[in-house]
Structures are given as structure tokens and as C-alpha cells.
mmCIF file of C-alpha atoms and ligand atoms in Angstrom:
data_model
loop_
_atom_site.group_PDB
_atom_site.id
_atom_site.type_symbol
_atom_site.label_atom_id
_atom_site.label_comp_id
_atom_site.label_asym_id
_atom_site.label_seq_id
_atom_site.Cartn_x
_atom_site.Cartn_y
_atom_site.Cartn_z
ATOM 1 C CA MET J 1 -18.900 100.293 72.181
ATOM 2 C CA LYS J 2 -18.103 97.817 69.344
ATOM 3 C CA GLY J 3 -20.543 97.924 66.451
ATOM 4 C CA ILE J 4 -22.320 101.091 67.696
ATOM 5 C CA GLU J 5 -22.098 104.097 65.521
ATOM 6 C CA LEU J 6 -19.833 106.669 67.275
ATOM 7 C CA PHE J 7 -19.627 110.365 67.143
ATOM 8 C CA SER J 8 -16.814 112.860 67.969
ATOM 9 C CA ILE J 9 -18.074 115.734 69.995
ATOM 10 C CA ARG J 10 -15.560 118.547 70.624
ATOM 11 C CA MET J 11 -15.998 121.819 72.508
ATOM 12 C CA ARG J 12 -13.838 124.997 72.486
ATOM 13 C CA ALA J 13 -14.549 128.315 74.092
ATOM 14 C CA SER J 14 -12.887 131.575 73.784
ATOM 15 C CA ALA J 15 -13.093 135.162 75.106
ATOM 16 C CA GLN J 16 -11.517 138.228 73.581
ATOM 17 C CA GLY J 17 -10.046 136.069 70.942
ATOM 18 C CA ARG J 18 -8.319 133.810 73.491
ATOM 19 C CA HIS J 19 -8.953 130.202 73.999
ATOM 20 C CA ILE J 20 -10.239 129.506 77.494
ATOM 21 C CA SER J 21 -11.335 125.891 77.521
ATOM 22 C CA GLY J 22 -11.609 122.787 75.408
ATOM 23 C CA ALA J 23 -12.607 119.136 75.710
ATOM 24 C CA GLU J 24 -13.848 116.297 73.656
ATOM 25 C CA ARG J 25 -15.557 112.955 73.926
ATOM 26 C CA ILE J 26 -16.296 109.976 71.544
ATOM 27 C CA ILE J 27 -19.844 108.661 72.243
ATOM 28 C CA PRO J 28 -22.839 106.886 70.763
ATOM 29 C CA ALA J 29 -25.695 108.915 69.215
ATOM 30 C CA GLY J 30 -27.934 108.359 72.225
ATOM 31 C CA ASP J 31 -25.485 110.134 74.571
ATOM 32 C CA ILE J 32 -25.146 113.411 72.465
ATOM 33 C CA PRO J 33 -27.752 115.444 74.271
ATOM 34 C CA GLN J 34 -26.318 114.773 77.710
ATOM 35 C CA VAL J 35 -22.727 115.223 76.694
ATOM 36 C CA PHE J 36 -23.571 118.234 74.649
ATOM 37 C CA SER J 37 -24.964 119.827 77.908
ATOM 38 C CA ALA J 38 -22.030 118.758 79.967
ATOM 39 C CA LEU J 39 -19.570 120.323 77.559
ATOM 40 C CA TYR J 40 -21.648 123.589 77.273
ATOM 41 C CA ALA J 41 -21.665 123.665 81.156
ATOM 42 C CA ARG J 42 -17.876 123.252 81.126
ATOM 43 C CA ALA J 43 -17.395 125.978 78.671
ATOM 44 C CA GLN J 44 -19.245 128.389 81.162
ATOM 45 C CA SER J 45 -17.387 127.120 84.178
ATOM 46 C CA LYS J 46 -14.163 129.029 83.621
ATOM 47 C CA GLY J 47 -13.777 132.367 85.412
ATOM 48 C CA ALA J 48 -14.175 134.507 82.177
ATOM 49 C CA PRO J 49 -17.543 134.150 80.512
ATOM 50 C CA PRO J 50 -16.999 132.822 76.972
ATOM 51 C CA GLU J 51 -17.837 135.099 74.069
ATOM 52 C CA GLN J 52 -17.845 132.170 71.716
ATOM 53 C CA ILE J 53 -18.459 128.547 72.174
ATOM 54 C CA VAL J 54 -17.973 126.048 69.380
ATOM 55 C CA ILE J 55 -19.321 122.561 69.637
ATOM 56 C CA THR J 56 -18.722 120.258 66.769
ATOM 57 C CA ILE J 57 -20.462 116.849 66.375
ATOM 58 C CA GLU J 58 -18.956 114.519 63.692
ATOM 59 C CA ASN J 59 -20.080 111.038 62.795
ATOM 60 C CA LEU J 60 -16.934 108.891 62.754
ATOM 61 C CA ALA J 61 -18.639 106.207 60.554
ATOM 62 C CA ASN J 62 -16.852 103.677 62.798
ATOM 63 C CA GLU J 63 -13.926 103.769 60.486
ATOM 64 C CA GLY J 64 -10.591 102.265 61.722
ATOM 65 C CA ILE J 65 -11.153 102.898 65.391
ATOM 66 C CA GLU J 66 -8.087 101.802 67.347
ATOM 67 C CA ARG J 67 -8.332 100.502 70.872
ATOM 68 C CA ILE J 68 -5.248 100.828 73.262
ATOM 69 C CA PRO J 69 -4.806 100.479 77.053
ATOM 70 C CA ALA J 70 -4.136 103.375 79.225
ATOM 71 C CA LEU J 71 -0.618 104.009 80.668
ATOM 72 C CA ASP J 72 0.096 103.069 84.238
ATOM 73 C CA VAL J 73 0.324 106.033 86.557
ATOM 74 C CA ALA J 74 3.101 106.802 89.120
ATOM 75 C CA THR J 75 3.400 109.928 91.295
ATOM 76 C CA CYS J 76 6.845 111.312 92.079
ATOM 77 C CA ALA J 77 6.898 113.201 95.353
ATOM 78 C CA ALA J 78 9.624 115.673 94.363
ATOM 79 C CA ARG J 79 10.299 118.454 96.960
ATOM 80 C CA ASP J 80 9.803 121.302 94.555
ATOM 81 C CA TYR J 81 9.622 122.147 90.861
ATOM 82 C CA SER J 82 13.414 122.229 90.511
ATOM 83 C CA GLU J 83 13.742 118.655 91.786
ATOM 84 C CA ALA J 84 10.602 117.675 89.617
ATOM 85 C CA ARG J 85 12.194 118.945 86.480
ATOM 86 C CA SER J 86 15.585 117.491 87.169
ATOM 87 C CA THR J 87 13.952 114.028 87.832
ATOM 88 C CA ALA J 88 11.877 114.434 84.676
ATOM 89 C CA ALA J 89 15.130 115.222 82.731
ATOM 90 C CA GLN J 90 16.711 112.040 84.025
ATOM 91 C CA VAL J 91 13.628 109.981 83.113
ATOM 92 C CA LEU J 92 13.762 111.419 79.613
ATOM 93 C CA GLU J 93 17.529 110.715 79.211
ATOM 94 C CA SER J 94 16.894 107.090 80.349
ATOM 95 C CA LEU J 95 14.408 106.881 77.398
ATOM 96 C CA GLY J 96 17.222 107.919 74.951
ATOM 97 C CA VAL J 97 16.387 111.686 74.699
ATOM 98 C CA SER J 98 19.739 113.520 74.430
ATOM 99 C CA ARG J 99 20.760 115.881 77.224
ATOM 100 C CA ASP J 100 20.622 118.729 74.775
ATOM 101 C CA ALA J 101 17.162 117.999 73.650
ATOM 102 C CA VAL J 102 15.944 117.651 77.273
ATOM 103 C CA PHE J 103 17.644 120.881 78.197
ATOM 104 C CA SER J 104 16.288 122.942 75.328
ATOM 105 C CA ALA J 105 12.702 121.584 75.933
ATOM 106 C CA LEU J 106 12.758 122.396 79.684
ATOM 107 C CA GLN J 107 14.122 125.951 78.850
ATOM 108 C CA LEU J 108 11.437 126.429 76.201
ATOM 109 C CA LEU J 109 8.573 125.157 78.613
ATOM 110 C CA ALA J 110 9.923 127.443 81.337
ATOM 111 C CA LYS J 111 9.987 130.620 79.220
ATOM 112 C CA GLY J 112 6.959 129.963 76.917
ATOM 113 C CA PRO J 113 7.557 127.874 73.768
ATOM 114 C CA SER J 114 5.762 130.034 71.234
ATOM 115 C CA SER J 115 7.718 132.288 68.830
ATOM 116 C CA THR J 116 6.933 135.301 71.058
ATOM 117 C CA GLY J 117 7.705 133.538 74.305
ATOM 118 C CA GLY J 118 4.108 132.747 75.298
ATOM 119 C CA VAL J 119 2.114 129.522 75.410
ATOM 120 C CA MET J 120 1.497 127.581 72.267
ATOM 121 C CA ARG J 121 -1.953 126.336 71.048
ATOM 122 C CA GLY J 122 -0.570 122.808 70.768
ATOM 123 C CA ALA J 123 2.529 120.810 71.315
ATOM 124 C CA MET J 124 6.173 121.084 70.231
ATOM 125 C CA VAL J 125 7.605 118.102 68.301
ATOM 126 C CA ILE J 126 11.206 117.669 69.137
ATOM 127 C CA ASN J 127 13.892 115.416 67.539
ATOM 128 C CA ALA J 128 15.054 113.406 70.504
ATOM 129 C CA GLU J 129 18.653 113.315 69.330
ATOM 130 C CA THR J 130 19.320 116.945 68.031
ATOM 131 C CA GLY J 131 16.658 118.911 70.008
ATOM 132 C CA ALA J 132 15.526 120.475 66.709
ATOM 133 C CA ARG J 133 11.835 121.522 66.672
ATOM 134 C CA LEU J 134 9.894 119.931 63.830
ATOM 135 C CA GLU J 135 6.407 121.335 64.099
ATOM 136 C CA PRO J 136 5.666 123.533 61.087
ATOM 137 C CA ASP J 137 4.082 126.393 63.113
ATOM 138 C CA GLN J 138 5.744 127.306 66.405
ATOM 139 C CA ASP J 139 2.699 129.134 67.782
ATOM 140 C CA ARG J 140 0.153 126.476 66.809
ATOM 141 C CA GLY J 141 2.202 123.232 67.350
ATOM 142 C CA ILE J 142 0.313 119.960 66.934
ATOM 143 C CA ARG J 143 -2.901 119.185 68.859
ATOM 144 C CA ALA J 144 -3.949 115.550 69.747
ATOM 145 C CA SER J 145 -7.605 114.981 69.164
ATOM 146 C CA ARG J 146 -10.214 112.186 68.787
ATOM 147 C CA PHE J 147 -9.550 110.134 71.924
ATOM 148 C CA ASP J 148 -11.659 108.961 74.739
ATOM 149 C CA TRP J 149 -12.243 106.184 77.346
ATOM 150 C CA GLU J 150 -14.623 103.215 76.694
ATOM 151 C CA PRO J 151 -17.167 103.226 79.492
ATOM 152 C CA ALA J 152 -15.870 100.227 81.487
ATOM 153 C CA ALA J 153 -12.251 101.398 81.360
ATOM 154 C CA SER J 154 -13.356 104.901 82.264
ATOM 155 C CA ALA J 155 -15.081 103.726 85.408
ATOM 156 C CA ALA J 156 -12.126 101.450 86.342
ATOM 157 C CA MET J 157 -9.698 104.385 85.775
ATOM 158 C CA ASP J 158 -11.865 106.651 88.082
ATOM 159 C CA ASP J 159 -11.793 104.041 90.795
ATOM 160 C CA ALA J 160 -7.971 103.525 90.415
ATOM 161 C CA LEU J 161 -7.298 107.309 90.388
ATOM 162 C CA ALA J 162 -9.693 107.869 93.215
ATOM 163 C CA SER J 163 -7.986 105.153 95.465
ATOM 164 C CA ALA J 164 -4.632 106.924 94.778
ATOM 165 C CA GLY J 165 -6.216 110.337 95.763
ATOM 166 C CA LEU J 166 -5.992 111.650 92.141
ATOM 167 C CA THR J 167 -9.428 113.150 91.541
ATOM 168 C CA HIS J 168 -8.683 116.163 89.536
ATOM 169 C CA PHE J 169 -10.417 115.917 86.135
ATOM 170 C CA ARG J 170 -7.254 117.175 84.325
ATOM 171 C CA ILE J 171 -5.328 114.037 85.308
ATOM 172 C CA LYS J 172 -7.596 111.687 83.574
ATOM 173 C CA GLU J 173 -7.811 113.853 80.513
ATOM 174 C CA ALA J 174 -4.032 114.326 80.442
ATOM 175 C CA LEU J 175 -3.557 110.575 80.950
ATOM 176 C CA ALA J 176 -5.851 109.825 77.954
ATOM 177 C CA LEU J 177 -3.867 112.156 75.682
ATOM 178 C CA ALA J 178 -0.562 110.722 76.834
ATOM 179 C CA SER J 179 -1.736 107.150 76.369
ATOM 180 C CA LYS J 180 -2.671 108.044 72.731
ATOM 181 C CA ALA J 181 0.618 109.876 72.161
ATOM 182 C CA ALA J 182 2.615 106.969 73.517
ATOM 183 C CA HIS J 183 1.141 104.924 70.685
ATOM 184 C CA ALA J 184 1.789 107.364 67.990
ATOM 185 C CA PRO J 185 4.347 106.401 65.355
ATOM 186 C CA GLY J 186 7.791 107.878 66.224
ATOM 187 C CA ILE J 187 7.022 109.249 69.766
ATOM 188 C CA VAL J 188 9.427 108.152 72.357
ATOM 189 C CA ALA J 189 8.461 110.415 75.215
ATOM 190 C CA GLU J 190 6.299 113.351 76.251
ATOM 191 C CA LEU J 191 6.865 116.205 78.740
ATOM 192 C CA CYS J 192 4.125 118.521 79.832
ATOM 193 C CA TRP J 193 3.089 120.977 82.483
ATOM 194 C CA SER J 194 -0.142 123.008 82.311
ATOM 195 C CA ASP J 195 -0.430 126.692 81.552
ATOM 196 C CA ASP J 196 -3.269 126.933 83.997
ATOM 197 C CA PRO J 197 -1.954 129.208 86.852
ATOM 198 C CA ASP J 198 -3.920 127.195 89.482
ATOM 199 C CA TYR J 199 -2.611 123.864 88.238
ATOM 200 C CA THR J 200 1.006 123.127 88.954
ATOM 201 C CA ALA J 201 1.289 119.412 88.025
ATOM 202 C CA GLY J 202 3.049 118.070 85.095
ATOM 203 C CA TYR J 203 4.312 114.737 83.837
ATOM 204 C CA VAL J 204 6.764 112.597 81.709
ATOM 205 C CA ALA J 205 5.087 109.833 79.741
ATOM 206 C CA SER J 206 6.159 106.973 77.492
ATOM 207 C CA SER J 207 5.137 103.489 76.601
ATOM 208 C CA ARG J 208 8.146 102.230 78.528
ATOM 209 C CA THR J 209 7.755 104.178 81.753
ATOM 210 C CA GLY J 210 4.075 104.853 81.855
ATOM 211 C CA TYR J 211 2.742 108.159 83.109
ATOM 212 C CA ILE J 212 4.960 109.733 85.765
ATOM 213 C CA ARG J 213 3.220 112.593 87.353
ATOM 214 C CA PHE J 214 4.952 115.435 89.396
ATOM 215 C CA PRO J 215 2.388 117.382 91.503
ATOM 216 C CA MET J 216 4.524 120.412 91.373
ATOM 217 C CA MET J 217 6.398 121.201 88.072
ATOM 218 C CA LYS J 218 6.140 124.975 88.032
ATOM 219 C CA PRO J 219 5.542 127.695 90.602
ATOM 220 C CA GLN J 220 2.029 128.404 91.815
ATOM 221 C CA GLY J 221 0.328 131.120 89.783
ATOM 222 C CA SER J 222 2.532 130.728 86.703
ATOM 223 C CA ALA J 223 0.526 130.849 83.380
ATOM 224 C CA ILE J 224 3.509 129.480 81.398
ATOM 225 C CA GLY J 225 3.403 125.787 80.374
ATOM 226 C CA GLY J 226 3.330 123.580 77.318
ATOM 227 C CA ARG J 227 3.864 120.163 75.960
ATOM 228 C CA ALA J 228 6.698 118.462 74.015
ATOM 229 C CA PHE J 229 6.566 115.234 72.039
ATOM 230 C CA PHE J 230 10.106 113.845 71.579
ATOM 231 C CA VAL J 231 10.423 111.841 68.449
ATOM 232 C CA THR J 232 12.864 109.327 67.036
ATOM 233 C CA ALA J 233 15.681 110.832 65.070
ATOM 234 C CA ALA J 234 15.835 108.044 62.387
ATOM 235 C CA GLY J 235 12.961 107.277 59.961
ATOM 236 C CA PHE J 236 10.577 109.697 61.599
ATOM 237 C CA SER J 237 7.511 110.776 59.505
ATOM 238 C CA LEU J 238 5.912 114.140 60.710
ATOM 239 C CA ALA J 239 2.895 113.365 58.542
ATOM 240 C CA ALA J 240 2.291 109.855 59.944
ATOM 241 C CA CYS J 241 2.787 111.092 63.420
ATOM 242 C CA THR J 242 0.585 114.196 63.311
ATOM 243 C CA GLY J 243 -1.946 112.248 61.216
ATOM 244 C CA TYR J 244 -2.210 109.784 64.143
ATOM 245 C CA LEU J 245 -2.258 112.257 66.916
ATOM 246 C CA CYS J 246 -4.864 114.563 65.246
ATOM 247 C CA ALA J 247 -7.165 112.250 63.165
ATOM 248 C CA GLN J 248 -6.887 108.693 64.276
ATOM 249 C CA THR J 249 -9.904 107.790 66.533
ATOM 250 C CA VAL J 250 -8.597 106.028 69.618
ATOM 251 C CA LEU J 251 -10.669 104.488 72.429
ATOM 252 C CA ILE J 252 -8.962 103.408 75.742
ATOM 253 C CA ASN J 253 -10.277 100.002 76.520
ATOM 254 C CA ALA J 254 -8.330 99.165 79.816
ATOM 255 C CA ALA J 255 -7.404 101.297 82.880
ATOM 256 C CA GLY J 256 -3.935 101.753 83.918
ATOM 257 C CA ARG J 257 -2.602 100.801 87.391
ATOM 258 C CA CYS J 258 -1.927 103.599 89.940
ATOM 259 C CA LYS J 259 1.208 103.173 91.925
ATOM 260 C CA ALA J 260 1.754 104.653 95.377
ATOM 261 C CA PRO J 261 3.728 107.900 95.448
ATOM 262 C CA SER J 262 7.447 107.429 95.519
ATOM 263 C CA SER J 263 10.552 109.643 95.960
ATOM 264 C CA PRO J 264 12.611 110.822 92.828
ATOM 265 C CA ALA J 265 15.319 108.211 93.879
ATOM 266 C CA GLU J 266 12.683 105.377 93.927
ATOM 267 C CA VAL J 267 11.274 106.555 90.558
ATOM 268 C CA LEU J 268 14.708 106.457 89.018
ATOM 269 C CA ALA J 269 15.585 103.114 90.442
ATOM 270 C CA ALA J 270 12.345 101.572 89.262
ATOM 271 C CA LEU J 271 13.255 102.875 85.790
ATOM 272 C CA THR J 272 16.679 101.064 85.787
ATOM 273 C CA SER J 273 14.882 97.793 86.590
ATOM 274 C CA THR J 274 12.266 98.274 83.857
ATOM 275 C CA HIS J 275 14.934 99.069 81.339
ATOM 276 C CA ASP J 276 16.962 96.102 82.478
ATOM 277 C CA GLU J 277 13.846 93.898 81.989
ATOM 278 C CA ASP J 278 13.214 95.461 78.438
ATOM 279 C CA ARG J 279 16.849 94.604 77.550
ATOM 280 C CA THR J 280 16.468 91.039 78.806
ATOM 281 C CA ASN J 281 13.218 90.621 76.996
ATOM 282 C CA ARG J 282 14.693 92.096 73.790
ATOM 283 C CA SER J 283 17.665 89.779 73.889
ATOM 284 C CA ALA J 284 15.532 86.814 74.735
ATOM 285 C CA VAL J 285 13.436 87.543 71.730
ATOM 286 C CA ALA J 286 16.587 88.082 69.528
ATOM 287 C CA GLY J 287 17.976 84.743 70.598
ATOM 288 C CA ALA J 288 14.555 82.885 70.421
ATOM 289 C CA PRO J 289 14.573 80.122 67.930
ATOM 290 C CA GLN J 290 12.647 81.090 64.661
HETATM 291 N N1 COA M 301 -5.170 126.574 72.794
HETATM 292 C C1 COA M 301 -5.414 127.650 72.127
HETATM 293 N N2 COA M 301 -6.218 127.614 71.030
HETATM 294 C C2 COA M 301 -6.978 126.518 70.788
HETATM 295 C C3 COA M 301 -6.807 125.348 71.458
HETATM 296 C C4 COA M 301 -5.785 125.394 72.577
HETATM 297 N N3 COA M 301 -5.590 124.292 73.367
HETATM 298 N N4 COA M 301 -7.563 124.399 70.998
HETATM 299 C C5 COA M 301 -8.217 124.956 69.944
HETATM 300 N N5 COA M 301 -7.994 126.149 69.828
HETATM 301 C C6 COA M 301 -8.454 127.204 68.856
HETATM 302 C C7 COA M 301 -7.332 127.594 67.806
HETATM 303 O O1 COA M 301 -7.559 128.844 67.422
HETATM 304 C C8 COA M 301 -7.632 126.647 66.781
HETATM 305 O O2 COA M 301 -7.092 127.072 65.489
HETATM 306 P P1 COA M 301 -5.620 126.640 65.146
HETATM 307 O O3 COA M 301 -5.885 125.168 64.507
HETATM 308 O O4 COA M 301 -5.233 127.546 64.075
HETATM 309 O O5 COA M 301 -4.856 126.574 66.258
HETATM 310 C C9 COA M 301 -9.134 126.588 66.753
HETATM 311 O O6 COA M 301 -9.465 126.691 68.213
HETATM 312 C C10 COA M 301 -9.729 125.273 66.183
HETATM 313 O O7 COA M 301 -9.126 124.255 66.796
HETATM 314 P P2 COA M 301 -9.526 122.610 66.517
HETATM 315 O O8 COA M 301 -8.541 121.760 67.212
HETATM 316 O O9 COA M 301 -9.518 122.526 64.981
HETATM 317 O O10 COA M 301 -11.017 122.591 67.088
HETATM 318 P P3 COA M 301 -11.867 121.420 67.459
HETATM 319 O O11 COA M 301 -13.203 121.965 67.843
HETATM 320 O O12 COA M 301 -11.768 120.302 66.418
HETATM 321 O O13 COA M 301 -11.218 120.710 68.770
HETATM 322 C C11 COA M 301 -10.375 120.793 71.167
HETATM 323 C C12 COA M 301 -11.015 121.600 69.948
HETATM 324 C C13 COA M 301 -10.060 121.875 72.093
HETATM 325 C C14 COA M 301 -11.436 119.924 71.639
HETATM 326 C C15 COA M 301 -9.178 119.978 70.601
HETATM 327 O O14 COA M 301 -8.254 120.724 69.884
HETATM 328 C C16 COA M 301 -8.393 119.431 71.719
HETATM 329 O O15 COA M 301 -7.566 119.947 72.324
HETATM 330 N N6 COA M 301 -8.800 118.157 72.119
HETATM 331 C C17 COA M 301 -8.137 117.511 73.423
HETATM 332 C C18 COA M 301 -8.818 117.980 74.508
HETATM 333 C C19 COA M 301 -8.290 117.363 75.818
HETATM 334 O O16 COA M 301 -8.661 116.286 76.219
HETATM 335 N N7 COA M 301 -7.319 117.974 76.449
HETATM 336 C C20 COA M 301 -6.612 117.470 77.519
HETATM 337 C C21 COA M 301 -5.362 118.135 77.674
HETATM 338 S S1 COA M 301 -4.644 117.861 79.348
HETATM 339 P P1 AMP M 302 -3.027 122.136 79.545
HETATM 340 O O1 AMP M 302 -2.479 120.805 80.300
HETATM 341 O O2 AMP M 302 -4.363 121.927 78.961
HETATM 342 O O3 AMP M 302 -2.806 123.355 80.279
HETATM 343 O O4 AMP M 302 -2.070 122.189 78.314
HETATM 344 C C1 AMP M 302 -0.712 122.443 78.270
HETATM 345 C C2 AMP M 302 -0.156 122.827 77.030
HETATM 346 O O5 AMP M 302 -0.297 121.789 75.985
HETATM 347 C C3 AMP M 302 -0.798 123.881 76.307
HETATM 348 O O6 AMP M 302 -0.208 125.129 76.661
HETATM 349 C C4 AMP M 302 -0.723 123.674 74.890
HETATM 350 O O7 AMP M 302 0.586 124.156 74.414
HETATM 351 C C5 AMP M 302 -0.636 122.158 74.790
HETATM 352 N N1 AMP M 302 -1.938 121.579 74.306
HETATM 353 C C6 AMP M 302 -3.188 121.892 74.710
HETATM 354 N N2 AMP M 302 -3.997 121.103 74.056
HETATM 355 C C7 AMP M 302 -3.276 120.140 73.352
HETATM 356 C C8 AMP M 302 -3.589 119.021 72.599
HETATM 357 N N3 AMP M 302 -4.903 118.643 72.381
HETATM 358 N N4 AMP M 302 -2.618 118.366 72.078
HETATM 359 C C9 AMP M 302 -1.364 118.728 72.252
HETATM 360 N N5 AMP M 302 -1.009 119.713 72.992
HETATM 361 C C10 AMP M 302 -2.001 120.503 73.557
#
């Protein structure tokens, strides 16, 4: 898609003042009619008929498009949502998120992180050391936008996910969002589970661990979920981070690998070896001749 003029096309649908579905793509002009129809059909596909559908098409003028690879995908076969959350907590701690910050994020996601205890319209931004919330509006949060797959990477990711039996459309969309977030300035890790009552999966993601998926991160039927971006304590710029998440156009140009499902113990053991490798590489670079 290099050299071709690209457009951001974004859909959101609501009923009785409530958001019911949203999705977006980055596409060449020639694809607009077909993608417009697909997004329109998607807006109608939720249980409740929408009262309002907003589809925005914006010429990106090909300014400053960043290309990144997708994160690798691992599935952690935890027994139930308690084990999934406790494994996710250990992954986050291994990434330098403090126990307090992890605990408070898990509590907030479990009860509903908005100021009234419901779901937010976007993500929390949490200081990885202190656990303090940094998003200016605790009902809105921060929403990542303007990301999509390049066609070849999209097809390769579909194949990789299908070979691993991961065919739900939400996985690929969440993976794209998490891949962008892992590249955002200051984000060290992300924790998410859906607020869709029929979708129990969640994940922890970071540039160091990849995307670790937990098929059951909440009880079936629960409409409470959310997303947390953990950010560095030192030198963090909320403006730079949210500017990147919301406005920087990002195309994913390489598929991630999908690993076979593993137990919580295997996931945690694999982390130790990844972190050891990281340390060895960092000291090799530090000790390398200039
Ligand atoms: N929940 C609740 N309300 C939402 C919402 C969400 N997830 N997304 C949008 N809205 C509503 C809000 O009222 C919002 O106003 P606010 O900014 O005060 O919260 C309003 O719509 C406008 O949102 P905006 O983001 O400016 O609209 P947009 O048309 O530019 O983009 C989306 C809409 C839904 C496409 C975009 O916000 C988004 O989430 N993109 C990522 C989609 C995706 O791939 N998600 C995968 C998640 S697993
Ligand atoms: P979902 O996986 O779509 O159910 O979203 C889970 C939670 O993530 C929602 O409850 C919102 O709080 C938050 N969220 C939704 N869209 C976005 C977005 N584009 N960027 C960041 N957070 C979002």
C-alpha cells in the first residue's frame, strides 16, 4: 500500500444513547464502497437495531504512516478466570508493573472502571509504579484509533490464527490494537478483557511478551470489562502517548506467530527465559565496542 492514497474509515453505532458497535479500517480509495457496506452491515449485526450509525471517511493524505509488525500470539490454557487473572498478574509483574498497580487494575476491571462503576468508553492509563490513573476523564478514557493490517500481513495473520483455531474476529482486531499500543511511547504493558457478555477472553500484551491470550478471563454473561495501559513512571508524556494511540496512522506489515496453547506454568517459564535473553542482549550491547 506504499504510495497509494489511503483513507481512514470508521464506524460507530448506538441505540438509546449507548454505543453498540464500532470498527475501523485504513484503505485505498477504490475499496471504500465495499468496506463502507461491510461496516454498515456490521453495525446492523448486533442484537439491538442501531438508532444511529456514523461512518466517517477521512483522507489521510499519506502523512507520516508508521509500519509495525504484529505481536506474536500465545494462548494460556488457565483452568478458570481466577487462574487466568493470577497468571496475567504475574506476567505484568515480570514486566515491571508493581504489585499494587496490578492489583488495583484487576479490581477496577472486575468492578467496572468508570467513575460510576460501569464500563468506560476507552482505556485507563495507569502509572506502572504507583497504580495512579492518569487518563483525564475516567468515564471516557483513551481510545486507540487509526490502525489496520496491510493486505499481505492480514492474510498471513488470518492463516496463522486459523491454524491455531483462533477464528473469532475480535482476536485479530484486539491483536491489531495491542500491537499499536505496544509501540506507543511509554506503554509497558496492556491488560484487557471484553465487556461483551458473550465473549469471555482477555489478554496481557507487551512488546517483550507478545500477546498472551486467556480464553476465560471473566465469568460467562458478565457485561463488565475494560482495558488498562500501564505506562512508565519516569519521563512519561501523556500527550505523546495519547497522540500516538489516537492519531498516528499505523499499518501492520507483518503477521505475528501463533504458539500452541500452554499451561500457566509454561507461560511463566517462557517469560523467564525471554527476560533472561533480554538481559543478556542488553549487557552484550552495553559491553559492545563503540
Ligand atoms: N464505547 C462507548 N462509546 C464509544 C466508543 C466505545 N468503545 N467508541 C466511540 N464511542 C462514542 C462516544 O460517545 C464517543 O465520544 P467520546 O469521545 O466523548 O467518548 C463518540 O462515539 C465518538 O468517538 P470517536 O472515537 O471520536 O469516533 P470515531 O468515529 O472517530 O471512531 C471507533 C469510532 C469506534 C471506530 C473508534 O473509537 C475505535 O474504537 N476504533 C478501534 C476499533 C477497534 O478495532 N476496536 C477493537 C477493540 S478489541
Ligand atoms: P472490547 O474488547 O471491545 O469489549 O473493549 C473492552 C474495553 O476496552 C471497553 O470496555 C472499553 O473500555 C475499552 N475500549 C474500547 N474501544 C477502545 C479503543 N479503541 N481503545 C482503547 N480502549 C478501548
